[in-house]
Short mmCIF file of C-alpha atoms in Angstrom, two decimals:
data_model
loop_
_atom_site.label_atom_id
_atom_site.label_comp_id
_atom_site.label_asym_id
_atom_site.label_seq_id
_atom_site.Cartn_x
_atom_site.Cartn_y
_atom_site.Cartn_z
CA MET B 1 -10.58 33.27 -53.14
CA LYS B 2 -9.40 32.62 -49.63
CA ASN B 3 -10.28 29.34 -47.85
CA LYS B 4 -11.72 30.08 -44.47
CA LEU B 5 -12.74 27.47 -41.94
CA VAL B 6 -16.46 27.81 -41.35
CA LEU B 7 -17.75 26.26 -38.14
CA PRO B 8 -21.42 25.82 -37.36
CA GLU B 9 -22.81 28.21 -34.76
CA TYR B 10 -23.28 25.60 -31.99
CA ILE B 11 -19.65 24.47 -32.30
CA ARG B 12 -18.38 28.05 -32.15
CA LYS B 13 -20.42 28.78 -28.99
CA ASN B 14 -19.19 25.63 -27.24
CA LEU B 15 -15.64 26.23 -28.39
CA ASP B 16 -15.69 29.66 -26.75
CA LYS B 17 -17.31 28.22 -23.64
CA TYR B 18 -14.94 25.24 -23.20
CA LYS B 19 -11.71 26.57 -24.70
CA TYR B 20 -9.74 26.24 -21.44
CA VAL B 21 -10.89 22.66 -20.96
CA LEU B 22 -9.80 21.84 -24.51
CA ILE B 23 -6.42 23.49 -23.94
CA ALA B 24 -5.91 21.46 -20.75
CA CYS B 25 -6.83 18.25 -22.62
CA CYS B 26 -4.39 19.04 -25.42
CA VAL B 27 -1.59 19.73 -22.93
CA GLY B 28 -2.39 16.43 -21.18
CA LEU B 29 -2.23 14.55 -24.48
CA LEU B 30 1.11 16.15 -25.32
CA LEU B 31 2.53 15.19 -21.91
CA ALA B 32 1.22 11.64 -22.27
CA MET B 33 2.97 11.30 -25.62
CA GLN B 34 6.34 12.37 -24.18
CA PRO B 35 8.87 9.56 -24.30
CA GLY B 36 9.59 8.11 -20.88
CA LYS B 37 11.51 5.19 -19.54
CA SER B 38 10.96 1.86 -21.22
CA ALA B 39 9.57 -0.98 -19.09
CA PRO B 40 12.94 -2.69 -18.44
CA GLU B 41 14.54 0.65 -17.50
CA ALA B 42 11.67 1.46 -15.17
CA GLN B 43 12.05 -1.92 -13.45
CA GLN B 44 15.79 -1.44 -13.07
CA ALA B 45 15.31 2.09 -11.75
CA GLY B 46 13.27 0.76 -8.85
CA SER B 47 10.95 -2.17 -8.53
CA ASP B 48 9.83 -0.71 -5.19
CA SER B 49 7.37 1.52 -7.01
CA LEU B 50 5.53 -1.57 -8.24
CA SER B 51 5.06 -3.08 -4.80
CA PRO B 52 3.09 -1.55 -1.98
CA PRO B 53 4.85 -0.15 1.06
CA GLY B 54 5.84 -2.90 3.48
CA ALA B 55 5.75 -5.62 0.82
CA GLU B 56 9.27 -6.76 1.76
CA GLU B 57 8.21 -7.33 5.37
CA ILE B 58 5.14 -9.30 4.27
CA GLN B 59 7.28 -11.43 1.93
CA ALA B 60 9.73 -12.08 4.77
CA ALA B 61 6.85 -13.13 7.05
CA GLU B 62 5.51 -15.47 4.36
CA ASP B 63 8.94 -17.03 3.90
CA ARG B 64 9.46 -17.51 7.65
CA LEU B 65 5.98 -18.99 8.03
CA ALA B 66 6.53 -21.35 5.09
CA GLY B 67 9.82 -22.47 6.61
CA LEU B 68 8.18 -23.22 9.95
CA LEU B 69 5.18 -24.98 8.41
CA GLY B 70 7.52 -27.12 6.31
CA GLN B 71 8.98 -28.47 9.56
CA ILE B 72 5.61 -29.91 10.66
CA GLU B 73 5.43 -33.65 10.09
CA GLY B 74 3.45 -34.57 6.98
CA VAL B 75 3.29 -31.07 5.50
CA GLY B 76 6.02 -31.53 2.88
CA GLN B 77 6.70 -28.74 0.44
CA VAL B 78 4.75 -25.58 1.29
CA GLN B 79 3.99 -22.11 -0.05
CA VAL B 80 2.26 -19.33 1.90
CA MET B 81 0.47 -16.14 0.89
CA LEU B 82 -0.72 -13.62 3.46
CA THR B 83 -3.09 -10.73 2.83
CA VAL B 84 -2.84 -7.66 5.00
CA ARG B 85 -5.69 -5.48 6.23
CA ARG B 86 -3.38 -2.86 7.73
CA GLY B 87 0.40 -2.62 7.55
CA ALA B 88 2.82 -1.97 10.38
CA GLU B 89 2.33 1.41 12.01
CA ARG B 90 4.53 3.69 14.09
CA ASN B 91 3.27 6.25 16.55
CA PHE B 92 5.71 9.07 17.18
CA ALA B 93 6.49 10.89 20.41
CA TYR B 94 5.86 14.63 20.71
CA ASN B 95 7.28 17.24 23.05
CA THR B 96 4.37 19.25 24.38
CA SER B 97 4.52 22.54 26.24
CA SER B 98 1.91 25.07 27.27
CA ARG B 99 2.07 28.80 26.76
CA GLY B 100 2.60 30.65 29.99
CA GLY B 101 4.28 27.68 31.67
CA GLY B 102 1.11 26.39 33.35
CA ASP B 103 -0.18 22.84 33.54
CA ILE B 104 -0.74 21.35 30.08
CA GLN B 105 -4.06 19.84 31.16
CA THR B 106 -5.54 23.21 32.17
CA ALA B 107 -3.79 25.52 29.72
CA GLY B 108 -5.89 26.76 26.86
CA GLU B 109 -3.02 26.84 24.38
CA TYR B 110 -0.13 24.45 24.00
CA GLN B 111 2.53 23.65 21.45
CA SER B 112 3.43 20.20 20.21
CA GLN B 113 6.66 19.37 18.41
CA LEU B 114 7.86 16.03 17.04
CA ALA B 115 10.57 14.55 19.28
CA VAL B 116 13.75 13.71 17.34
CA VAL B 117 17.04 11.99 18.12
CA SER B 118 20.22 13.34 16.55
CA GLY B 119 23.12 11.12 15.71
CA GLY B 120 25.66 10.74 12.94
CA GLY B 121 24.59 13.97 11.29
CA THR B 122 20.96 12.86 10.88
CA GLU B 123 17.79 13.37 12.85
CA GLU B 124 15.19 10.64 13.27
CA PRO B 125 11.79 10.87 14.95
CA VAL B 126 11.31 8.96 18.20
CA ALA B 127 8.75 6.15 17.92
CA SER B 128 6.60 5.86 21.04
CA SER B 129 5.03 2.60 19.87
CA VAL B 130 5.25 0.27 16.91
CA SER B 131 2.48 -2.14 15.95
CA GLY B 132 2.88 -5.01 13.53
CA PRO B 133 0.71 -5.66 10.50
CA GLU B 134 -2.88 -6.83 10.86
CA TYR B 135 -3.35 -9.89 8.66
CA GLN B 136 -6.63 -10.45 6.85
CA GLY B 137 -6.27 -13.97 5.46
CA ALA B 138 -3.86 -16.74 4.54
CA LEU B 139 -3.53 -19.30 1.78
CA VAL B 140 -1.29 -22.28 2.46
CA VAL B 141 -0.57 -24.70 -0.38
CA CYS B 142 1.22 -27.84 0.75
CA GLN B 143 1.76 -31.45 -0.31
CA GLY B 144 0.24 -32.96 2.84
CA ALA B 145 -3.04 -31.01 2.72
CA GLY B 146 -4.95 -34.21 1.92
CA SER B 147 -4.60 -35.31 5.55
CA PRO B 148 -7.12 -33.81 8.01
CA GLN B 149 -4.51 -33.95 10.80
CA VAL B 150 -2.02 -31.94 8.73
CA ARG B 151 -4.71 -29.41 7.79
CA LEU B 152 -5.63 -28.96 11.46
CA GLU B 153 -2.01 -28.51 12.57
CA VAL B 154 -1.27 -26.05 9.77
CA THR B 155 -4.43 -24.05 10.53
CA GLN B 156 -3.58 -23.90 14.23
CA ALA B 157 0.02 -22.86 13.51
CA VAL B 158 -1.00 -20.09 11.11
CA ARG B 159 -3.66 -18.90 13.56
CA ALA B 160 -1.19 -18.83 16.45
CA LEU B 161 1.49 -16.94 14.52
CA THR B 162 -0.65 -14.40 12.66
CA GLY B 163 -3.85 -14.02 14.65
CA ILE B 164 -5.95 -14.79 11.56
CA PRO B 165 -9.23 -16.54 12.44
CA ALA B 166 -9.50 -20.15 11.27
CA ASP B 167 -12.30 -19.32 8.84
CA ARG B 168 -9.92 -17.02 6.92
CA ILE B 169 -7.19 -19.62 6.52
CA GLN B 170 -7.38 -21.76 3.39
CA ILE B 171 -5.28 -24.94 3.20
CA SER B 172 -5.00 -26.45 -0.30
CA LYS B 173 -3.20 -29.49 -1.67
CA MET B 174 -0.19 -28.86 -3.88
CA LYS B 175 -0.19 -30.61 -7.26
#
């Protein structure tokens, strides 16, 4: 006697109906079980993938701001954290020409091509404008935060350097 797998009717109907979905799920599971890099190898391969784009610039701004705030009388040791609403942006220049050689403003059809500068065997796009990051908030932790005068000076300095409104700047005392 031969053993044959007997499936109930409702399972057989759904198996026929969703067989491609099941195949895709099985392939996904097989790919997920593939050995990859271990955590230390992945960190050595590139820690940039763990941090958002522009994180180095934000860290540099925090360090510079902390250095400046530390120079204010009464602040003492200081740490700064900035949150960003929008990172630095570049707008690129384009070469624009109309078909038929007429005025670009009146021509119905025109072509636009990214303007590039060649040098040293590489081509780079020409930036027409560059805007810095837009900061959302700041946390400043310092030893002198117990003094209202120090808190006011730190708030004004952070506001002047980052454009963050005073209500989004938190000054806390360091333990």
